[in-house]
Amino acid sequence: MFELLAILLAFFAVSVLYLTNKYQYLTLKPAQKKYRKWAYSLILLSTLSLLVTMSLLASVYSVIVVIMLIGAMLPFFALLFKGATSES
């Protein structure tokens, strides 16, 4: 249960970090920079939720892997969806 919660929190946090970037392609205007603090706190919360079931090293490694995977996939999906809507 806590593993799924941690993955969802990390996904939401990385999504917010991506939306605050000025080079994001999902919206016309990037979100305000103040939301980055919330995203960092969500990453910390996802690490803490993994600490319930795993050791410290395994939980930190798992959160880093999830952040890297989601961080690599979000811009790719944004380009796919943006390209699909602009051709229609």
mmCIF file of C-alpha atoms in Angstrom:
data_model
loop_
_atom_site.group_PDB
_atom_site.id
_atom_site.type_symbol
_atom_site.label_atom_id
_atom_site.label_comp_id
_atom_site.label_asym_id
_atom_site.label_seq_id
_atom_site.Cartn_x
_atom_site.Cartn_y
_atom_site.Cartn_z
ATOM 1 C CA MET A 1 0.000 0.000 0.000
ATOM 2 C CA PHE A 2 2.750 2.452 0.928
ATOM 3 C CA GLU A 3 4.710 1.586 -2.221
ATOM 4 C CA LEU A 4 1.815 2.615 -4.444
ATOM 5 C CA LEU A 5 1.333 5.792 -2.432
ATOM 6 C CA ALA A 6 5.019 6.635 -2.834
ATOM 7 C CA ILE A 7 4.926 6.105 -6.593
ATOM 8 C CA LEU A 8 1.815 8.260 -6.951
ATOM 9 C CA LEU A 9 3.310 11.022 -4.808
ATOM 10 C CA ALA A 10 6.530 10.945 -6.823
ATOM 11 C CA PHE A 11 4.572 11.029 -10.084
ATOM 12 C CA PHE A 12 2.593 14.048 -8.937
ATOM 13 C CA ALA A 13 5.749 15.786 -7.655
ATOM 14 C CA VAL A 14 7.668 15.279 -10.883
ATOM 15 C CA SER A 15 4.639 16.416 -12.875
ATOM 16 C CA VAL A 16 4.507 19.639 -10.859
ATOM 17 C CA LEU A 17 8.252 20.136 -11.316
ATOM 18 C CA TYR A 18 7.850 19.637 -15.051
ATOM 19 C CA LEU A 19 4.966 22.101 -15.245
ATOM 20 C CA THR A 20 7.018 24.794 -13.477
ATOM 21 C CA ASN A 21 9.816 24.457 -16.027
ATOM 22 C CA LYS A 22 9.840 27.153 -18.699
ATOM 23 C CA TYR A 23 10.640 24.559 -21.393
ATOM 24 C CA GLN A 24 7.577 22.400 -20.756
ATOM 25 C CA TYR A 25 5.218 21.721 -23.656
ATOM 26 C CA LEU A 26 1.954 20.731 -21.966
ATOM 27 C CA THR A 27 0.589 24.198 -21.238
ATOM 28 C CA LEU A 28 1.079 27.553 -22.889
ATOM 29 C CA LYS A 29 2.422 29.189 -19.738
ATOM 30 C CA PRO A 30 4.499 27.434 -17.090
ATOM 31 C CA ALA A 31 3.191 27.205 -13.546
ATOM 32 C CA GLN A 32 4.494 29.537 -10.879
ATOM 33 C CA LYS A 33 7.828 28.733 -9.227
ATOM 34 C CA LYS A 34 6.274 28.647 -5.764
ATOM 35 C CA TYR A 35 4.858 25.191 -6.523
ATOM 36 C CA ARG A 36 8.363 23.727 -6.629
ATOM 37 C CA LYS A 37 8.529 23.784 -2.836
ATOM 38 C CA TRP A 38 5.374 21.670 -2.740
ATOM 39 C CA ALA A 39 6.874 19.248 -5.239
ATOM 40 C CA TYR A 40 10.058 18.852 -3.208
ATOM 41 C CA SER A 41 8.032 18.230 -0.078
ATOM 42 C CA LEU A 42 5.998 15.587 -1.932
ATOM 43 C CA ILE A 43 9.232 13.851 -2.931
ATOM 44 C CA LEU A 44 10.306 13.861 0.697
ATOM 45 C CA LEU A 45 6.906 12.519 1.717
ATOM 46 C CA SER A 46 7.154 9.715 -0.826
ATOM 47 C CA THR A 47 10.559 8.779 0.564
ATOM 48 C CA LEU A 48 9.132 8.744 4.064
ATOM 49 C CA SER A 49 6.237 6.566 2.981
ATOM 50 C CA LEU A 50 8.700 4.055 1.546
ATOM 51 C CA LEU A 51 10.649 4.099 4.800
ATOM 52 C CA VAL A 52 7.692 2.354 6.410
ATOM 53 C CA THR A 53 8.267 -0.782 4.358
ATOM 54 C CA MET A 54 11.926 -0.572 3.241
ATOM 55 C CA SER A 55 15.305 0.365 4.595
ATOM 56 C CA LEU A 56 16.673 3.877 4.152
ATOM 57 C CA LEU A 57 19.004 3.042 1.288
ATOM 58 C CA ALA A 58 16.393 1.047 -0.630
ATOM 59 C CA SER A 59 13.724 3.727 -0.204
ATOM 60 C CA VAL A 60 15.991 6.552 -1.371
ATOM 61 C CA TYR A 61 17.149 4.480 -4.347
ATOM 62 C CA SER A 62 13.579 3.580 -5.271
ATOM 63 C CA VAL A 63 12.426 7.193 -5.175
ATOM 64 C CA ILE A 64 15.397 8.280 -7.304
ATOM 65 C CA VAL A 65 14.629 5.593 -9.888
ATOM 66 C CA VAL A 66 10.949 6.566 -10.010
ATOM 67 C CA ILE A 67 11.853 10.255 -10.379
ATOM 68 C CA MET A 68 14.262 9.471 -13.215
ATOM 69 C CA LEU A 69 11.747 7.294 -15.059
ATOM 70 C CA ILE A 70 8.870 9.724 -14.750
ATOM 71 C CA GLY A 71 11.135 12.689 -15.507
ATOM 72 C CA ALA A 72 12.219 11.031 -18.735
ATOM 73 C CA MET A 73 8.721 9.979 -19.768
ATOM 74 C CA LEU A 74 6.823 13.239 -19.172
ATOM 75 C CA PRO A 75 8.513 15.347 -21.881
ATOM 76 C CA PHE A 76 8.203 12.465 -24.331
ATOM 77 C CA PHE A 77 4.471 12.110 -23.701
ATOM 78 C CA ALA A 78 4.041 15.871 -23.885
ATOM 79 C CA LEU A 79 5.590 15.905 -27.351
ATOM 80 C CA LEU A 80 3.447 12.967 -28.443
ATOM 81 C CA PHE A 81 0.206 14.557 -27.275
ATOM 82 C CA LYS A 82 1.169 18.003 -28.552
ATOM 83 C CA GLY A 83 1.998 16.543 -31.957
ATOM 84 C CA ALA A 84 -1.254 14.599 -32.065
ATOM 85 C CA THR A 85 -3.360 17.661 -31.296
ATOM 86 C CA SER A 86 -1.545 19.995 -33.701
ATOM 87 C CA GLU A 87 -2.004 17.630 -36.664
ATOM 88 C CA SER A 88 -5.755 17.218 -36.105
#
